[in-house]
Short mmCIF file of C-alpha atoms in Angstrom, two decimals:
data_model
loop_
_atom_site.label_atom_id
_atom_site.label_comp_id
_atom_site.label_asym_id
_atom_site.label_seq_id
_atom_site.Cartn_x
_atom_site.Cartn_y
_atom_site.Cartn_z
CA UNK A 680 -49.65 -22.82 -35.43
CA UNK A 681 -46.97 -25.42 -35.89
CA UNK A 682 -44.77 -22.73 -36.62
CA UNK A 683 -45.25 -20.94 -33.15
CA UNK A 684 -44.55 -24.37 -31.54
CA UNK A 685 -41.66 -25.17 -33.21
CA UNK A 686 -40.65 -21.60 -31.81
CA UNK A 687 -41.46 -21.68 -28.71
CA UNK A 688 -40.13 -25.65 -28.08
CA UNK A 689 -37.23 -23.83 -29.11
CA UNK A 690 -37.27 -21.02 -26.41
CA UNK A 691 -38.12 -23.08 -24.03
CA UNK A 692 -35.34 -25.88 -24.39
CA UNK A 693 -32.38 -22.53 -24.87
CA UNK A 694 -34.20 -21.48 -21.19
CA UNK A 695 -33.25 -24.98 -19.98
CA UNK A 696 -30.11 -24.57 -21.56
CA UNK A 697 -29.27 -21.96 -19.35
CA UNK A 698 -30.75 -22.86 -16.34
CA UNK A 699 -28.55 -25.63 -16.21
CA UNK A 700 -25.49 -24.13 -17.25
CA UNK A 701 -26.08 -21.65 -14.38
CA UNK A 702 -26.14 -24.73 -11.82
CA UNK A 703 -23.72 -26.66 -13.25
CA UNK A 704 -21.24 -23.05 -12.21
CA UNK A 705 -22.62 -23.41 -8.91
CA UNK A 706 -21.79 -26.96 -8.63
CA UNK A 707 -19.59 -26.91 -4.84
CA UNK A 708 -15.52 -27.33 -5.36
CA UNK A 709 -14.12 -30.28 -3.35
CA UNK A 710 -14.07 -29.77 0.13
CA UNK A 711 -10.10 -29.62 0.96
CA UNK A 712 -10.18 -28.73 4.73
CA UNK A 713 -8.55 -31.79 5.43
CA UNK A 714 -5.59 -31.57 3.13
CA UNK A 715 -5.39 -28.22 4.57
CA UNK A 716 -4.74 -29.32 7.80
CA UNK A 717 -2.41 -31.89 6.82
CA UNK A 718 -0.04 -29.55 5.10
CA UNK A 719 -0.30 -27.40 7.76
CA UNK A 720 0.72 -30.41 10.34
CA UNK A 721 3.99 -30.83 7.71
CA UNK A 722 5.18 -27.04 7.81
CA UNK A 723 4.57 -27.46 12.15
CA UNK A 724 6.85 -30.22 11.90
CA UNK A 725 9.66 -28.29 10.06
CA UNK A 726 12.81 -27.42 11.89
CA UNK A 727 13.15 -23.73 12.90
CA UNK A 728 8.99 -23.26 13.19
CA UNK A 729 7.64 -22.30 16.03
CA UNK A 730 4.24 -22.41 15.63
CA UNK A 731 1.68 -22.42 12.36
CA UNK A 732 -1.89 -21.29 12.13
CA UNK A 733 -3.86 -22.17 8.96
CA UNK A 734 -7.13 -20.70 7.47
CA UNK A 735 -9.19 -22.48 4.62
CA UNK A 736 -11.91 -21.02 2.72
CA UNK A 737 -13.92 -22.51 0.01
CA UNK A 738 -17.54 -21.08 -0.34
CA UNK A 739 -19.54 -18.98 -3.01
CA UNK A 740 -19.78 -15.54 -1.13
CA UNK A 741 -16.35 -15.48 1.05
CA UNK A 742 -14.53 -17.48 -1.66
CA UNK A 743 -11.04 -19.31 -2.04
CA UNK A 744 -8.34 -19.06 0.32
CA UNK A 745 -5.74 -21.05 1.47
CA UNK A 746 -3.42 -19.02 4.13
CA UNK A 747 -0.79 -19.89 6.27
CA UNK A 748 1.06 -17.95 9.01
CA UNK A 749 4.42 -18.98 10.53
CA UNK A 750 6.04 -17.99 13.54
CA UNK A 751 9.90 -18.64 13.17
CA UNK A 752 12.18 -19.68 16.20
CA UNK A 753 14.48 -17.04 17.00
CA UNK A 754 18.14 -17.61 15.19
CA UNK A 755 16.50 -19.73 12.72
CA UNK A 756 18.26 -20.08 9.57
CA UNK A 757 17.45 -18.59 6.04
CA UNK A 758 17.88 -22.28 5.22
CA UNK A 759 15.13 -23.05 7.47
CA UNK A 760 12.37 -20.45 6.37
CA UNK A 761 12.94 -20.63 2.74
CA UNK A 762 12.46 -24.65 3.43
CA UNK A 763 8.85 -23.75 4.33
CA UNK A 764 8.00 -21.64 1.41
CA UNK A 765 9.67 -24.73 -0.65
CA UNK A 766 8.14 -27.23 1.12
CA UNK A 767 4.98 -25.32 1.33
CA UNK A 768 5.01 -25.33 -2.61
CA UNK A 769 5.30 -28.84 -2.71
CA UNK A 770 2.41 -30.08 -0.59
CA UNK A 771 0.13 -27.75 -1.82
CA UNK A 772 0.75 -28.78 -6.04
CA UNK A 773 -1.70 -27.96 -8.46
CA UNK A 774 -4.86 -29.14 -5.53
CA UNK A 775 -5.41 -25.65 -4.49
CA UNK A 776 -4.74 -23.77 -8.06
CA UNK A 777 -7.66 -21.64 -8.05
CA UNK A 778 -7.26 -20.60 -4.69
CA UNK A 779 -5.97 -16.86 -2.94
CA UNK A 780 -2.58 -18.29 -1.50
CA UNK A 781 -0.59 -16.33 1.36
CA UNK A 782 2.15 -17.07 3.53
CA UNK A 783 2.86 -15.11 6.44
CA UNK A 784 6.45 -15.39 7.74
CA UNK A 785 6.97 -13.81 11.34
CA UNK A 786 10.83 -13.34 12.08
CA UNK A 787 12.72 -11.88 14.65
CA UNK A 788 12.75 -7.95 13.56
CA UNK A 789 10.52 -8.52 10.82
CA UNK A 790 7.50 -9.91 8.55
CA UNK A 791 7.43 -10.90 5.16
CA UNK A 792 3.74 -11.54 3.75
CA UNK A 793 3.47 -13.35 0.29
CA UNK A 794 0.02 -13.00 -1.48
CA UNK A 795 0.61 -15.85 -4.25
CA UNK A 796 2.63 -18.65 -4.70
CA UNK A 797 6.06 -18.31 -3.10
CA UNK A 798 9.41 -17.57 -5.47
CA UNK A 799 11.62 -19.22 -3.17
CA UNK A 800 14.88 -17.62 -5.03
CA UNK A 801 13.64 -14.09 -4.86
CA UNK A 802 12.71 -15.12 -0.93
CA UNK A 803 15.95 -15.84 -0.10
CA UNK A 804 17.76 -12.75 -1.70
CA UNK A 805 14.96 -10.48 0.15
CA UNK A 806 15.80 -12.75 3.89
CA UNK A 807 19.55 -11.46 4.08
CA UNK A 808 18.71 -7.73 2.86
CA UNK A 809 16.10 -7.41 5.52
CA UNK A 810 17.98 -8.81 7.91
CA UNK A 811 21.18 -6.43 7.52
CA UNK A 812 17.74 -3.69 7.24
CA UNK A 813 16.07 -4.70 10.62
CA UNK A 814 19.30 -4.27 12.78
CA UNK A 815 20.02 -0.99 10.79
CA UNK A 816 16.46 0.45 11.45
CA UNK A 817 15.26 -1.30 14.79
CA UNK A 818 11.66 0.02 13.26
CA UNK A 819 8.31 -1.81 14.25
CA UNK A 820 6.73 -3.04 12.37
CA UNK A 821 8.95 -4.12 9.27
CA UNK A 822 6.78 -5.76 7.02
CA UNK A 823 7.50 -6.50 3.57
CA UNK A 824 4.01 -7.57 1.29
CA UNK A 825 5.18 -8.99 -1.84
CA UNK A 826 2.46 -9.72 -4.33
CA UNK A 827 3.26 -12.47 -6.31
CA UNK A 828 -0.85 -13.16 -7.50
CA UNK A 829 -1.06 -9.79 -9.39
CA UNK A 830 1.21 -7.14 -10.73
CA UNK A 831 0.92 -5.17 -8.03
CA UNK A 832 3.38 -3.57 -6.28
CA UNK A 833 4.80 -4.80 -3.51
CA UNK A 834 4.30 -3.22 0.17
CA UNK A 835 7.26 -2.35 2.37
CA UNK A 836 5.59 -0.65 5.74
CA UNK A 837 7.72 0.66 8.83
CA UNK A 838 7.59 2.53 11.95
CA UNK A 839 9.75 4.89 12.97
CA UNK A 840 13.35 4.77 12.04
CA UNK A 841 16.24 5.74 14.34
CA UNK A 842 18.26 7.54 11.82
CA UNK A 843 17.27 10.84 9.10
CA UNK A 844 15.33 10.38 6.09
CA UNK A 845 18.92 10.22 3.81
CA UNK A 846 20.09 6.69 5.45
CA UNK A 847 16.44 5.11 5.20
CA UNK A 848 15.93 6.08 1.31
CA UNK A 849 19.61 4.50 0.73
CA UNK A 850 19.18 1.43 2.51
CA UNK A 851 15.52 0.63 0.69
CA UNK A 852 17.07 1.33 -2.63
CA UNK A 853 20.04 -1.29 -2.13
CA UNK A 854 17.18 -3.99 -0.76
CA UNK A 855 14.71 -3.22 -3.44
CA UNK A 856 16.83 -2.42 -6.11
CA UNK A 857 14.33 -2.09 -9.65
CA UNK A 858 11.60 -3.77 -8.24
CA UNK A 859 8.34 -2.08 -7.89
CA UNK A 860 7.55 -1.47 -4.24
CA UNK A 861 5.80 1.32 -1.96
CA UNK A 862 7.72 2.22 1.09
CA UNK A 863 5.99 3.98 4.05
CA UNK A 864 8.53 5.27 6.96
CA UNK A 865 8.86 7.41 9.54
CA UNK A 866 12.26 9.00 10.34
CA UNK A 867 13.05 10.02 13.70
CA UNK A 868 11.62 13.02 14.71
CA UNK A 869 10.07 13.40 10.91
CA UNK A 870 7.35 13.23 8.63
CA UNK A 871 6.13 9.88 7.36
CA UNK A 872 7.42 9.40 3.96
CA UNK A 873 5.22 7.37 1.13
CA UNK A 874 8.01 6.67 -1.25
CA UNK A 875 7.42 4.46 -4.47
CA UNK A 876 10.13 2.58 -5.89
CA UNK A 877 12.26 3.17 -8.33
CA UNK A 878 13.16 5.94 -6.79
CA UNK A 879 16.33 7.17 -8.50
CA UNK A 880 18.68 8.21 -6.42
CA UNK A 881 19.34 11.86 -8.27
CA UNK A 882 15.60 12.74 -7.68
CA UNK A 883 16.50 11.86 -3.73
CA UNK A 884 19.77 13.77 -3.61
CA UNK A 885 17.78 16.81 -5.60
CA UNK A 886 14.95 16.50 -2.45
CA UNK A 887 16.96 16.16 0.11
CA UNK A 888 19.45 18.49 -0.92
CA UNK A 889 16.47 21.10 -0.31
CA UNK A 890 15.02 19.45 2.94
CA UNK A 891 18.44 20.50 4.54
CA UNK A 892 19.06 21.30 7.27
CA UNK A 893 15.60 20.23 7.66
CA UNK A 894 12.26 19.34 6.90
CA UNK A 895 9.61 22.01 7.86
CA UNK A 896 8.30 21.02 10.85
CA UNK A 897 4.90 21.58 10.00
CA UNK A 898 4.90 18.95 7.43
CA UNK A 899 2.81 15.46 8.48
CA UNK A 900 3.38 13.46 5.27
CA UNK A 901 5.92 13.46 1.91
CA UNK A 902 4.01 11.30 -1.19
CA UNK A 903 6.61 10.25 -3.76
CA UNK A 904 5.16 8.97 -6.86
CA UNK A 905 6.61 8.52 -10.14
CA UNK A 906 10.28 9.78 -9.17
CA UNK A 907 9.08 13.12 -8.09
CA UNK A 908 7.05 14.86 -5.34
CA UNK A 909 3.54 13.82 -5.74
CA UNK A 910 1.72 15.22 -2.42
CA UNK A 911 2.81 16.99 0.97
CA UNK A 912 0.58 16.75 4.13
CA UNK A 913 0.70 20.16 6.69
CA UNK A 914 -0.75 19.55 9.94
CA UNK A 915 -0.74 23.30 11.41
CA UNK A 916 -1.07 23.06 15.15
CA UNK A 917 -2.00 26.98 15.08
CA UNK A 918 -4.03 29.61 12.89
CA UNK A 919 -0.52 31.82 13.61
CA UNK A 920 0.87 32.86 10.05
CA UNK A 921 -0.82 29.83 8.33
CA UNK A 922 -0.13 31.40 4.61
CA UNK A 923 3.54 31.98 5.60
CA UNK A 924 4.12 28.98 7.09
CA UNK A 925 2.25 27.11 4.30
CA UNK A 926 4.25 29.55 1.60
CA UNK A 927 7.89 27.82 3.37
CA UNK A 928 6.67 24.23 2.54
CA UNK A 929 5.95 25.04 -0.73
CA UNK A 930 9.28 26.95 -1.60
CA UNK A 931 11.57 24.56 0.84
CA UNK A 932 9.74 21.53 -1.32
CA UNK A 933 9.53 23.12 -5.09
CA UNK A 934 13.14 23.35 -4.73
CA UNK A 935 13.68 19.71 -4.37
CA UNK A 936 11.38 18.23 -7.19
CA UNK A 937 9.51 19.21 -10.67
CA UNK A 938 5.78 20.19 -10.74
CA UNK A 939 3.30 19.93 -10.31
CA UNK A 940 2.81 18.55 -7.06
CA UNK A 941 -0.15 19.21 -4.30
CA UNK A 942 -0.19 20.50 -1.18
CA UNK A 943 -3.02 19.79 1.50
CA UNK A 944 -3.36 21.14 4.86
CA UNK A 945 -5.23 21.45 7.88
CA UNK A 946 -5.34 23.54 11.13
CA UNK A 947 -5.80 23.00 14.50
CA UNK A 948 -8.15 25.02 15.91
CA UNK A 949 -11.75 25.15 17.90
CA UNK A 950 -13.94 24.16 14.90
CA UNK A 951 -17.45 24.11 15.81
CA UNK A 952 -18.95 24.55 12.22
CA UNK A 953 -17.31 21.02 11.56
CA UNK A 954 -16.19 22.85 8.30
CA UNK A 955 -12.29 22.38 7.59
CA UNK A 956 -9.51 23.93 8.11
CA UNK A 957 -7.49 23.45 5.24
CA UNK A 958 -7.89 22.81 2.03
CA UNK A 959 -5.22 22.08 -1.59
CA UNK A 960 -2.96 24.09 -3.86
CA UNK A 961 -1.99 22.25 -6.83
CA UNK A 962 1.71 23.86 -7.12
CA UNK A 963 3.01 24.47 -10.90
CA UNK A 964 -0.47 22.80 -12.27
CA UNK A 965 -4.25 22.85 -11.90
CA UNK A 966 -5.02 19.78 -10.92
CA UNK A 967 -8.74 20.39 -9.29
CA UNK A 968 -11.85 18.36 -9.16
CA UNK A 969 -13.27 21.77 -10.82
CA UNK A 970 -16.67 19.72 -10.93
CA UNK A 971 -16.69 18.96 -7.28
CA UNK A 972 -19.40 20.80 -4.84
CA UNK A 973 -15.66 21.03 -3.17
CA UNK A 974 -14.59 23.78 -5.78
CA UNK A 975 -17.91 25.06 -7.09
CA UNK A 976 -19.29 25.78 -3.47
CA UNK A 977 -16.31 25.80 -0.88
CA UNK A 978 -18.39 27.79 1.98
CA UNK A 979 -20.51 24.39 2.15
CA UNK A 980 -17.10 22.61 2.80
CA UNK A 981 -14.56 24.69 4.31
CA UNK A 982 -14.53 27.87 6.74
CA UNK A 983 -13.83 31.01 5.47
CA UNK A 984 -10.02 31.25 6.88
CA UNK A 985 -8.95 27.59 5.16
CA UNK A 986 -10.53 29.47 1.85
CA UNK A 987 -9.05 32.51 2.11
CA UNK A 988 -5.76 30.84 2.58
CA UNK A 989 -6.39 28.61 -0.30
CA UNK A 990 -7.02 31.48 -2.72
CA UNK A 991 -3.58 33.04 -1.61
CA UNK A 992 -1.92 30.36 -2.26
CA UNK A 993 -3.51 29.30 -5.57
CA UNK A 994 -2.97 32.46 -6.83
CA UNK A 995 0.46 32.43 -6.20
CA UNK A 996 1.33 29.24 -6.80
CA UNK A 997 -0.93 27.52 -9.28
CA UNK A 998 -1.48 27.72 -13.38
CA UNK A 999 -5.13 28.18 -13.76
CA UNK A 1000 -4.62 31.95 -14.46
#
């Protein structure tokens, strides 16, 4: 019997143990709302800020954040912006380690948006290349997301361009030089291009070399991933010669970049099935969810044309023999 005590004295207190453990994790972080709002006042007080809008966030379920967003004065100097990230780094220290940190910089022609704490060197190098960029491109938005809190890559997103495809590519590889980023642009009167950099410039001159005089003008979207090719997007505004016109893509693009790449596409047409339209071609590979309900059962999924099509075109173009 004393045995069983002893035991379960000693069940009960490693229970207790871990009770309070538990609550001393849930024990509430200082409340820093207030030092939020006086670091905000400092950056409003800045010369060449317009105007500053803060958010704090400190609470179990929506958790840490400490944000700010700053509207520059037109002309202001790079002096004057990378003075807020610096300054910004100084008020905030070591109170607000543990916290999601972002700084939003609106300037004329363009937005940079830094998840982390601020490198105010590599902030000022990136200020003069997109400047030179934003009167080259005159694209909205121009948004540059650098992620200094993980190792992700960092996020350059723009409209539409006023010059060809050739011009853009150069001008992001002089700003972004070896540093990871993914690009997404629209040429003038082109596709939209997802573009992951490094991009070396002999896998652009090989593509582009094979996108002249054009790009197919059935193509929606050109995925660059690993210096190659990775996925091309076909919206088809017609059923008219879909396996033709699909069969152009593929050559015009194969000829640009190694495989294997994929191909996806849809068609516009009167669809009342609610079955698509298109469906994949994994060109030079086999690169299938061959476990999907997708492949095993297309007829649940697609309508007989898109799989007819598909089966042309896999036939021709794929490795699954």
């Amino acid at each position: 019997m004393e045995r069983r005590s002893s035991r379960g004295t000693v069940s009960i207190a490693f229970v207790l143990a871990i009770v309070l453990l538990g609550l001393v994790g849930c024990v509430p972080r200082p409340d820093l709302s207030d030092r939020g709002e006086e670091i905000a006042d400092v950056l409003r007080g800045m010369p060449g800020v317009d105007e500053v809008v803060h958010h704090y966030q400190n609470g179990f379920d929506a958790g840490l954040v400490l944000s700010h967003q700053v509207r520059m004065a037109a002309g202001a100097s790079d002096d004057e912006v990378v003075g807020v990230a610096s300054t910004l780094n100084s008020e905030v220290g070591l109170e607000f380690d543990d916290y999601n940190r972002e700084l939003r910089l609106l300037l004329t022609g363009f937005t940079i948006d830094i998840r982390g704490v601020p490198d105010v060197g590599a902030l000022r190098q990136r200020l003069a290349g997109m400047k030179r960029l934003s009167w080259t491109l005159h694209a909205e938005p121009f948004t540059w997301e650098v992620r200094n809190d993980d190792d992700s890559e960092g996020i350059l997103t723009i409209g539409e361009t006023n010059g060809p495809a050739d011009e853009a590519l150069t001008a992001f590889t002089d700003l972004i030089g070896s540093e990871p980023t993914r690009v997404s642009f629209s040429p003038h009167h082109g596709p939209r291009w997802d573009v992951s950099f490094p991009y070396s410039v002999q896998a652009q001159n090989r593509l582009l070399a094979a996108l002249r005089p054009g790009v197919p003008e059935d193509v929606d979207t050109i995925e660059i991933r690993d210096d190659r090719v990775n996925r091309v997007s076909v919206d088809l505004d017609s059923a008219t010669d879909v396996t033709t016109r699909l069969m152009i893509v593929i050559d015009t693009i194969s000829g640009g970049t190694s495989s294997p790449w994929t191909l996806r596409w849809s068609v516009a047409t009167p669809n009342p099935s609610h079955l698509a339209t298109g469906a994949t071609v994994s060109v030079g590979g086999c690169d299938y969810a061959h476990d999907s309900e997708y492949e095993r059962e297309p007829a649940k999924h697609f309508t007989q044309d898109a799989i007819s099509v598909r089966d042309r075109l896999r036939a021709k173009y794929d490795t699954c023999g």
